[in-house]
CSV table of C-alpha atoms and ligand atoms in Angstrom, one decimal:
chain,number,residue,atom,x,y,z
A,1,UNK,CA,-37.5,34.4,1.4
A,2,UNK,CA,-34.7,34.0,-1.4
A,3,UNK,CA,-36.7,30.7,-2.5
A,4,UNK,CA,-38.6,31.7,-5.7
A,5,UNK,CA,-40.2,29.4,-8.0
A,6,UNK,CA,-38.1,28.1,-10.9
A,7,UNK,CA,-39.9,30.3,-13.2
A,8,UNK,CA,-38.4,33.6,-11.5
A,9,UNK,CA,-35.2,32.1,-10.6
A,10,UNK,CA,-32.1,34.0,-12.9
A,11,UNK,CA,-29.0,32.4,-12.8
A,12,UNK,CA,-27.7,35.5,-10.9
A,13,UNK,CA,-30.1,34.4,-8.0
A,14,UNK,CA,-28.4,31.1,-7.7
A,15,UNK,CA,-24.6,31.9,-7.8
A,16,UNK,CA,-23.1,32.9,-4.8
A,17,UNK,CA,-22.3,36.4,-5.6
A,18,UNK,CA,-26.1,36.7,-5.5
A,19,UNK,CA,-25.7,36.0,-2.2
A,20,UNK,CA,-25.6,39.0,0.3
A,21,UNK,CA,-26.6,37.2,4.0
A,22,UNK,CA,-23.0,35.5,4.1
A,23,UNK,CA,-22.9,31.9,3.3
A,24,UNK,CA,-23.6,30.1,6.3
A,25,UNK,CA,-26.2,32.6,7.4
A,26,UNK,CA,-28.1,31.9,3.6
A,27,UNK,CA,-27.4,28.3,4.4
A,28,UNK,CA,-29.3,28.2,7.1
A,29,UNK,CA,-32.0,30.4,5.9
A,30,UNK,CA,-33.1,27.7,3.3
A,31,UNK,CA,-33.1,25.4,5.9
A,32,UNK,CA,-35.7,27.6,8.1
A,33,UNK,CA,-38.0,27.6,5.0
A,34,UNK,CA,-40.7,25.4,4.6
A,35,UNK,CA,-39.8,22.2,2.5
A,36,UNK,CA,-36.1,22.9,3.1
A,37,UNK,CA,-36.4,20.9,5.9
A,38,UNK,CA,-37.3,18.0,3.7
A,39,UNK,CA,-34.0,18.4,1.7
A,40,UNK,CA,-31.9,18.7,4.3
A,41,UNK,CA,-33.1,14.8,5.7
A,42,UNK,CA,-32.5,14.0,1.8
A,43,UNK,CA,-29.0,16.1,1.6
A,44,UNK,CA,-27.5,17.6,4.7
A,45,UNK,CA,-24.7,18.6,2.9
A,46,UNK,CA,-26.7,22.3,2.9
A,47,UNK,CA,-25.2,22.8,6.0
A,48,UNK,CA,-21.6,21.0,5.3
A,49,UNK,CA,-21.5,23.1,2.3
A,50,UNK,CA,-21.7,26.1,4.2
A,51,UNK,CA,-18.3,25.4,5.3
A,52,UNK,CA,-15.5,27.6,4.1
A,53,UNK,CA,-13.9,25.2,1.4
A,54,UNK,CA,-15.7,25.2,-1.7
A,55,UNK,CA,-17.9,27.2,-3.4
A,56,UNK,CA,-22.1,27.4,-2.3
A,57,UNK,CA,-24.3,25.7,-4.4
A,58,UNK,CA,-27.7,26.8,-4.0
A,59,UNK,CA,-30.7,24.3,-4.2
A,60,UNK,CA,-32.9,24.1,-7.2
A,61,UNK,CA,-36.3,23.2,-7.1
A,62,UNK,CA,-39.0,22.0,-8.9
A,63,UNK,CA,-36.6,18.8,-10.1
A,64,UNK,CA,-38.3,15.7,-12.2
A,65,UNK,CA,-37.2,11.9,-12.1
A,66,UNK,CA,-37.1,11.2,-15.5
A,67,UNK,CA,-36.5,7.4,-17.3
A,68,UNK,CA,-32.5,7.5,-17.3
A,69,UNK,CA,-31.8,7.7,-13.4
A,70,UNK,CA,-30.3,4.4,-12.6
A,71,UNK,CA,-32.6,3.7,-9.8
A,72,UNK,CA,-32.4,0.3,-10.0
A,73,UNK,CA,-28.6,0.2,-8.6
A,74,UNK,CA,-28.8,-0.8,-5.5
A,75,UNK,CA,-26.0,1.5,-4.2
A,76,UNK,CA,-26.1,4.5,-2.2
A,77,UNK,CA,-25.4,7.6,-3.2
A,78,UNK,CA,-22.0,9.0,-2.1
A,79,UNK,CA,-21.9,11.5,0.8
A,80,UNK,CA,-21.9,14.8,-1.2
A,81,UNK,CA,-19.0,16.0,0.7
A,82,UNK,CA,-16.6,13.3,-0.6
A,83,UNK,CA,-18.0,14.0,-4.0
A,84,UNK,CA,-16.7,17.6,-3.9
A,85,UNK,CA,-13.7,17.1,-1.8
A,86,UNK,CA,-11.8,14.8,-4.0
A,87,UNK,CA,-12.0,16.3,-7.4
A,88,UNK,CA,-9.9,16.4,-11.2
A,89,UNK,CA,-10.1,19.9,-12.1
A,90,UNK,CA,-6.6,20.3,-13.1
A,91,UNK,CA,-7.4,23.5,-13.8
A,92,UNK,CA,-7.5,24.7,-10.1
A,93,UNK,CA,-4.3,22.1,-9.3
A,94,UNK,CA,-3.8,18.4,-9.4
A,95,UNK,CA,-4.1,17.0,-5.6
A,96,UNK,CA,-7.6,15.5,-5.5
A,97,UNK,CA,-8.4,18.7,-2.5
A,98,UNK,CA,-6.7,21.4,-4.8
A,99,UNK,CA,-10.2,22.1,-6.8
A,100,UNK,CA,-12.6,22.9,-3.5
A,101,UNK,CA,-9.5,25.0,-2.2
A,102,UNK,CA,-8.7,27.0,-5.4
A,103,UNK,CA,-11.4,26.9,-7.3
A,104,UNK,CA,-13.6,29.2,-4.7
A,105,UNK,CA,-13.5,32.6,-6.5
A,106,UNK,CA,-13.9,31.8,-10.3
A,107,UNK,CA,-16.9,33.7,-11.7
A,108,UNK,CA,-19.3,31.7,-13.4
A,109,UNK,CA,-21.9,34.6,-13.9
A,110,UNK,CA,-22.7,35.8,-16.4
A,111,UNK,CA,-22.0,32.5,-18.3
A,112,UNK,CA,-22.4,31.6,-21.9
A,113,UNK,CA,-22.7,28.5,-24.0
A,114,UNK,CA,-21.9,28.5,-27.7
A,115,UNK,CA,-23.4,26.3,-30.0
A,116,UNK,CA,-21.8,26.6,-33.4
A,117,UNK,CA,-20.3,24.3,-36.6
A,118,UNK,CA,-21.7,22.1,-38.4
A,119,UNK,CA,-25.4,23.4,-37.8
A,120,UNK,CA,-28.1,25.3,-39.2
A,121,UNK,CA,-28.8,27.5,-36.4
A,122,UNK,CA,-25.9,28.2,-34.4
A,123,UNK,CA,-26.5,29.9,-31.0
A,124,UNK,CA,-25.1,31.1,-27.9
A,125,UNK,CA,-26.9,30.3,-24.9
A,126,UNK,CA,-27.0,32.1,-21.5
A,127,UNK,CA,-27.2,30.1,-18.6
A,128,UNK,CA,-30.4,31.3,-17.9
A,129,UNK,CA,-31.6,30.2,-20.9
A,130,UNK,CA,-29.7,26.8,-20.5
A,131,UNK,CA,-31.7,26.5,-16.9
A,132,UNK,CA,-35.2,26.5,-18.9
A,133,UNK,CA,-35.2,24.8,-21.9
A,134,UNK,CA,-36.6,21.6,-20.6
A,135,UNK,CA,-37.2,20.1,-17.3
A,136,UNK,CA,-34.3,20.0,-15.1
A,137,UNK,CA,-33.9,16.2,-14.2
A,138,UNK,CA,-32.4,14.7,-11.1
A,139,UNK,CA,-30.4,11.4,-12.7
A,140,UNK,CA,-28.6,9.2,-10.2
A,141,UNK,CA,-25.5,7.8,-12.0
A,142,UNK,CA,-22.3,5.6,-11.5
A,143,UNK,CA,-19.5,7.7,-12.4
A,144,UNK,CA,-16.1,5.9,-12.7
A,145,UNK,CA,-12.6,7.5,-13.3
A,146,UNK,CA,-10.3,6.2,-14.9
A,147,UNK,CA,-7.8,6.1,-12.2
A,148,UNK,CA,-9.9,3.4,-10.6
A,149,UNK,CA,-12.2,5.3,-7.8
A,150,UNK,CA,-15.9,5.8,-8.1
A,151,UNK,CA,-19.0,7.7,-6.8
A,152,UNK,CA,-23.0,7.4,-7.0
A,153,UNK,CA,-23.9,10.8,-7.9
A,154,UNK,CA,-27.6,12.8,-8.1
A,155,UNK,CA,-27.0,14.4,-11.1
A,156,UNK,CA,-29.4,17.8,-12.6
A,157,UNK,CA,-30.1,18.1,-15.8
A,158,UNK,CA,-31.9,16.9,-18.8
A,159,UNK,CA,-30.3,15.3,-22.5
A,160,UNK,CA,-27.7,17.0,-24.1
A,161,UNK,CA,-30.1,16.2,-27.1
A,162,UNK,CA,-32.2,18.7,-25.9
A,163,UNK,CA,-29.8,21.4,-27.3
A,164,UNK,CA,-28.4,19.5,-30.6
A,165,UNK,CA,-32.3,19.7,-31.8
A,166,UNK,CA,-32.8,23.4,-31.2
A,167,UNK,CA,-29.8,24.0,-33.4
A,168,UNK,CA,-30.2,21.5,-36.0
A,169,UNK,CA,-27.1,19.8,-36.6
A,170,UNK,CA,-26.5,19.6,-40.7
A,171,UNK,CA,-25.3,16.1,-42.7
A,172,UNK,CA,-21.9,16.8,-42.2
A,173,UNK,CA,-21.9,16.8,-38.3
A,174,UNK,CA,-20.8,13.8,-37.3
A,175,UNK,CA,-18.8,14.6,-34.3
A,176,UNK,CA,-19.8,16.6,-31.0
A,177,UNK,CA,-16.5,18.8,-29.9
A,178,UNK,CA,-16.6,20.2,-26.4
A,179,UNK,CA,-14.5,23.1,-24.9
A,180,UNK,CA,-14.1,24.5,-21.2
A,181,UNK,CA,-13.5,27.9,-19.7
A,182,UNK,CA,-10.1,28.9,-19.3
A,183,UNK,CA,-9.1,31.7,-17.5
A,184,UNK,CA,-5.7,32.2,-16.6
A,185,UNK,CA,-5.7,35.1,-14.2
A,186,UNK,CA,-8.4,33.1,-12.4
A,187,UNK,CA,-6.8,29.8,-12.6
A,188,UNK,CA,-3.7,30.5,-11.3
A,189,UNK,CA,-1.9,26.8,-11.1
A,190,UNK,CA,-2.8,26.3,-15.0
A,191,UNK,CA,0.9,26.1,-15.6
A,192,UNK,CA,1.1,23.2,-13.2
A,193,UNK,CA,-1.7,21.0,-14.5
A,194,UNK,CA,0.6,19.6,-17.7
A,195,UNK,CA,-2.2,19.1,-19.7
A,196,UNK,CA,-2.9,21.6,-22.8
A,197,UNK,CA,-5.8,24.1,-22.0
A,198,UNK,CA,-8.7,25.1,-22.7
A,199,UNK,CA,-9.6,21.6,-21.8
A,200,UNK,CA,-11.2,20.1,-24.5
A,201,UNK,CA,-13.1,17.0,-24.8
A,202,UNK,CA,-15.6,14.8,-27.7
A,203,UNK,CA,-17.7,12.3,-28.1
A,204,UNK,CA,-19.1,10.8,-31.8
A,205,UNK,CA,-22.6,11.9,-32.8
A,206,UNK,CA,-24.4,9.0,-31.7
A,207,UNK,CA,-23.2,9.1,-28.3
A,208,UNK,CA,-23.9,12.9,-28.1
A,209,UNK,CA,-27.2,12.1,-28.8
A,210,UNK,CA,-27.8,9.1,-26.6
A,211,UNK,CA,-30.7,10.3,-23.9
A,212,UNK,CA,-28.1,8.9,-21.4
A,213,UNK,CA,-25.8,12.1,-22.3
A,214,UNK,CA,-26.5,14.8,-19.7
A,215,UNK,CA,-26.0,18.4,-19.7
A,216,UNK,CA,-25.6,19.4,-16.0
A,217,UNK,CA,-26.1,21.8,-14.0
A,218,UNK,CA,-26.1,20.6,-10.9
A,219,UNK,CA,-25.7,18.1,-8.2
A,220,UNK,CA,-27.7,16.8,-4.9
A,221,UNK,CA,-30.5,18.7,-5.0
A,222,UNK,CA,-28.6,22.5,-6.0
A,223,UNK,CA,-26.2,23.8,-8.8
A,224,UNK,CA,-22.7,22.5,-9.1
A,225,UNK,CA,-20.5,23.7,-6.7
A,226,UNK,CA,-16.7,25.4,-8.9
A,227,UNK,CA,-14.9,22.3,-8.2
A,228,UNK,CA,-17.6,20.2,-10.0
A,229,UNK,CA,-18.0,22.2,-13.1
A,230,UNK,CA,-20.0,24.7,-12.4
A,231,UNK,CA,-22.0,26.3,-14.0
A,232,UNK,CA,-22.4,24.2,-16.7
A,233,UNK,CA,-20.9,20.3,-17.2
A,234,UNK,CA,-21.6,17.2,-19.4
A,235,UNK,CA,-21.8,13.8,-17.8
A,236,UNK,CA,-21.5,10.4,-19.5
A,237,UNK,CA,-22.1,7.5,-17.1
A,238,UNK,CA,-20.9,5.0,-19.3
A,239,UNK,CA,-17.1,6.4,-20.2
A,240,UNK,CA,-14.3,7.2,-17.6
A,241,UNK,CA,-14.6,10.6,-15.8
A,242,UNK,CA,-12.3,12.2,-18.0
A,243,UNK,CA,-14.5,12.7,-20.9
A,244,UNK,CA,-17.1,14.6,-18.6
A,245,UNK,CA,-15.6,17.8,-19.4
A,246,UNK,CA,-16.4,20.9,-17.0
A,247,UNK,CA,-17.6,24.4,-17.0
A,248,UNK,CA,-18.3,24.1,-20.4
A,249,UNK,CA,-18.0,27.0,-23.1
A,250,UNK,CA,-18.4,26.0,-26.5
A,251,UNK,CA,-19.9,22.9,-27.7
A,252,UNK,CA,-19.4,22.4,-31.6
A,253,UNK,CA,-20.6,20.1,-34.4
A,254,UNK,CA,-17.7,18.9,-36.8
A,255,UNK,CA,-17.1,16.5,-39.5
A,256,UNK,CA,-14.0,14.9,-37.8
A,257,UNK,CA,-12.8,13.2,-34.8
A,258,UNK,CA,-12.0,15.8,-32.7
A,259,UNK,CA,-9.0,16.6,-30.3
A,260,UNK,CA,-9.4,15.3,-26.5
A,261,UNK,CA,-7.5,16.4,-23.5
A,262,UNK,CA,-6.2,13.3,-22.3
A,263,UNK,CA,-5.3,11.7,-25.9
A,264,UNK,CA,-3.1,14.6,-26.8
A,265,UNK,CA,-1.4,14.1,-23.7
A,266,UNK,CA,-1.1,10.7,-23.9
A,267,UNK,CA,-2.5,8.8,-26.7
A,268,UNK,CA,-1.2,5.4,-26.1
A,269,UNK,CA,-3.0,5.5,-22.5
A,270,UNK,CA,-5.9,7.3,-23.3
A,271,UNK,CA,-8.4,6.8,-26.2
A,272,UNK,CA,-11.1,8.8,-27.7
A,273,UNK,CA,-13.9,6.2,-26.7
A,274,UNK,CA,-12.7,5.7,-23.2
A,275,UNK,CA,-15.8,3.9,-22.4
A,276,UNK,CA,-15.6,1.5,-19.2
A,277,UNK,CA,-14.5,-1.7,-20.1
A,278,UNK,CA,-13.1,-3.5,-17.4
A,279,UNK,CA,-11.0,-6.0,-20.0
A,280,UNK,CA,-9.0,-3.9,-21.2
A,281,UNK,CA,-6.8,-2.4,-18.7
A,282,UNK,CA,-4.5,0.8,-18.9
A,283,UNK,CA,-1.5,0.0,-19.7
A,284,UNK,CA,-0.1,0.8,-16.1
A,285,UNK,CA,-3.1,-0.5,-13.8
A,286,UNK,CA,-6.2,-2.9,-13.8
A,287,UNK,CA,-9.4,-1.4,-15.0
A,288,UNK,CA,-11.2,-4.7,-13.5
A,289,UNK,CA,-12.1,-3.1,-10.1
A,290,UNK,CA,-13.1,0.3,-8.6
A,291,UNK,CA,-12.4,1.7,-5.0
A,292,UNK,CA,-15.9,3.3,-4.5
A,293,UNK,CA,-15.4,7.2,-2.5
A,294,UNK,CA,-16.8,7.6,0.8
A,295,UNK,CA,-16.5,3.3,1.7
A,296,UNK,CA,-14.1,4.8,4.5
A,297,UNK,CA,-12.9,1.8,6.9
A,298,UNK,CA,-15.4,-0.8,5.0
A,299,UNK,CA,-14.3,0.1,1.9
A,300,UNK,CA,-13.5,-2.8,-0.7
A,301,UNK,CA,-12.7,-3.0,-4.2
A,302,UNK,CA,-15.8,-3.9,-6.3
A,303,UNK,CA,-16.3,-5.1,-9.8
A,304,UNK,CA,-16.3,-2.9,-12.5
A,305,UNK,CA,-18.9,-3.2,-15.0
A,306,UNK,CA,-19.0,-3.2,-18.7
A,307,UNK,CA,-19.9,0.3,-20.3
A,308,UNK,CA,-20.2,1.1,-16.4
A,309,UNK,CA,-23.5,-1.0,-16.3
A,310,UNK,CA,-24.9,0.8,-19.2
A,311,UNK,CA,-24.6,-1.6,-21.2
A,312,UNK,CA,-28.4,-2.0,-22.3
A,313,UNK,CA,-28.6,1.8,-23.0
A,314,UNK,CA,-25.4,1.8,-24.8
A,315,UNK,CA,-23.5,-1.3,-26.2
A,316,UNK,CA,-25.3,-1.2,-29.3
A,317,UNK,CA,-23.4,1.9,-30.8
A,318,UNK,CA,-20.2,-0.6,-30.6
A,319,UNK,CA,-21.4,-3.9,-32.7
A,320,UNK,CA,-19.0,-4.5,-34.9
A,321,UNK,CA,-16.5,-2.2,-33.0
A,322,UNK,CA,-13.0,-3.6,-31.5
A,323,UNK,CA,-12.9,-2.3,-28.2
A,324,UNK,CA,-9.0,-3.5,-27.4
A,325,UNK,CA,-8.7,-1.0,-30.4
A,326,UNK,CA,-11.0,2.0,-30.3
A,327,UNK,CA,-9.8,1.7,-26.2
B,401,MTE,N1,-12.2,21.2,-17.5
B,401,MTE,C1,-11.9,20.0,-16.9
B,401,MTE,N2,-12.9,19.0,-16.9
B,401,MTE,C2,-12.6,17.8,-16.3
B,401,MTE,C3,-11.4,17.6,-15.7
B,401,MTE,C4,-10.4,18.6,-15.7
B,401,MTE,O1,-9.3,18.5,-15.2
B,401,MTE,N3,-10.7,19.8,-16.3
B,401,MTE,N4,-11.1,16.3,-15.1
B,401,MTE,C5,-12.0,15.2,-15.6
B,401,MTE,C6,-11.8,14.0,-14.8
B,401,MTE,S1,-10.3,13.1,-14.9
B,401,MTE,C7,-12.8,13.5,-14.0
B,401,MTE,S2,-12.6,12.0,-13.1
B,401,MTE,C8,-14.0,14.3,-13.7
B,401,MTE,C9,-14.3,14.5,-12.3
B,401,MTE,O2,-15.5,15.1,-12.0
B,401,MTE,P1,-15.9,15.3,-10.5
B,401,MTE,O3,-14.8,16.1,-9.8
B,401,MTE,O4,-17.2,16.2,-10.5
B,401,MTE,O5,-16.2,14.0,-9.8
B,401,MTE,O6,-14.0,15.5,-14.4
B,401,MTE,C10,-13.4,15.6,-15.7
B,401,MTE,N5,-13.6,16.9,-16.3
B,402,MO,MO1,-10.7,11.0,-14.1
């Protein structure tokens, strides 16, 4: 069947142009398969994915449960198909169902990741490299936008550290600068999304390297679907949704504070930290509660938490630091 083990899989075998059955027929096919059965009781979005909106993840195997999944929430995970039907990919358009519509056709194969600035190996990486240098990791993480609305997310992946190492960042690098794909014949409401592009995004050193800092590649079980980022995303549980930046092209190491999306655009509302603090709201709307996706006709607001409840893994790179300042 088209299961392999990770150690055959290209990245070609696991993006949809690699499919020939037709998607629901493939869909169905790994569900046939022995052990599919399994993850289809744990995500039975396989066959919701196979559904003509959106682009077809396929699964990935062979996933580990490192230290950094928050398994100790006790929260479910959001249904996977509110997760990718209520997206910021501004991208592919700005209404929260424009990304699964339009996002369908971008080509994410063959995909590379360049690794360059302040280090002493710089490198470009394909993605079937990216796929193999270490474990991929099924995380389970809060992720909290800033406009208020949450999800519980299985995230793949391991520590963007992982990469920084094999490079060797120099002295000088004290930033992380982060850059997505932008293509404009294949992102045809670019114009409309107001924001400058490429998208571009950063985090300071220290965070980059925190273990909690994921590069992803996937989500519930198979690779990111477009409107998520595919192929290649980082996620950071602790800071609004914004700073996860999406199909990712370059990530560079620099001396200075970098350039973010969101701060050029608006720099009184949105700061380079951006880490979740409910205290300090944006300057039109709370930031003490969340709407959490998926709650439907039971949903409430609940509490947001400090550094998103990653507090212990985190706050410690902020002694000393005013918050209300570095917002
Ligand atoms: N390239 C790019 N990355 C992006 C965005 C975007 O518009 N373009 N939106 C950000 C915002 S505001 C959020 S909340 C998250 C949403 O990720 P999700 O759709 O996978 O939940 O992606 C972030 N990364
Ligand atoms: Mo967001």
């Amino acid at each position: 069947m088209l299961i392999k083990k990770k150690s055959d899989l290209t990245y070609a075998d696991v993006t949809p142009q690699g499919i020939y059955m037709g998607r629901r027929n493939f869909l169905l096919g790994l569900l046939a398969t022995s052990g599919a059965v399994e993850a289809y009781k744990k995500y039975p979005w396989l066959v919701a994915a196979a559904s003509p909106v959106g682009s077809v993840p396929v699964k990935l195997d062979n996933l580990v449960h490192g230290p950094y999944s928050k398994d100790s929430i006790q929260e479910k995970v959001t249904p996977a198909e509110d997760v990718m039907h209520y997206n910021n990919y501004y991208e592919f358009g700005t209404d929260k169902a424009d990304p699964a519509k339009n996002s369908r056709n971008f080509v994410t194969t063959p995909w590379t990741v360049s690794v360059e600035g302040e280090v002493k190996t710089p490198r470009k990486f394909t993605m079937d490299e990216i796929l193999k240098l270490a474990p991929l990791e099924e995380r389970i993480y809060r992720h909290r936008c800033v406009e208020a609305w949450s999800i519980v997310v299985p995230w793949i992946g391991y520590s963007l550290s992982v990469i920084a190492k094999l490079v060797e960042p120099t002295s000088a690098a004290k930033y992380v600068a982060f850059e997505s794909d932008f293509e404009k014949k294949q992102m045809p409401l670019w114009r409309d999304a107001g924001i400058q592009l490429p998208y571009v995004e950063g985090l300071r050193l220290d965070e980059a390297m925190n273990p909690l800092t994921l590069l992803c590649t996937g989500m519930y079980g198979a690779t990111l679907p477009n409107q998520d980022g595919a192929p290649v995303r980082i996620v950071i549980p602790w800071k609004y949704g914004f700073k996860s930046i999406k199909s990712m092209v370059k990530i560079r190491f620099v001396k200075d504070q970098p350039p973010t999306t969101w701060n050029i655009q608006n720099s009184h509302e949105y700061g380079f930290y951006s880490n979740v603090n409910p205290a300090v709201d944006h300057p039109r709307w709370s930031q003490a509660h969340e709407h959490r996706l998926g709650g439907g006709f039971f949903d409430r607001p609940i509490t947001t938490l400090m550094f998103n409840g990653y507090g212990e893994q985190v706050a410690s790179m902020y002694s000393g630091m005013d918050l209300r300042q570095n917002f």
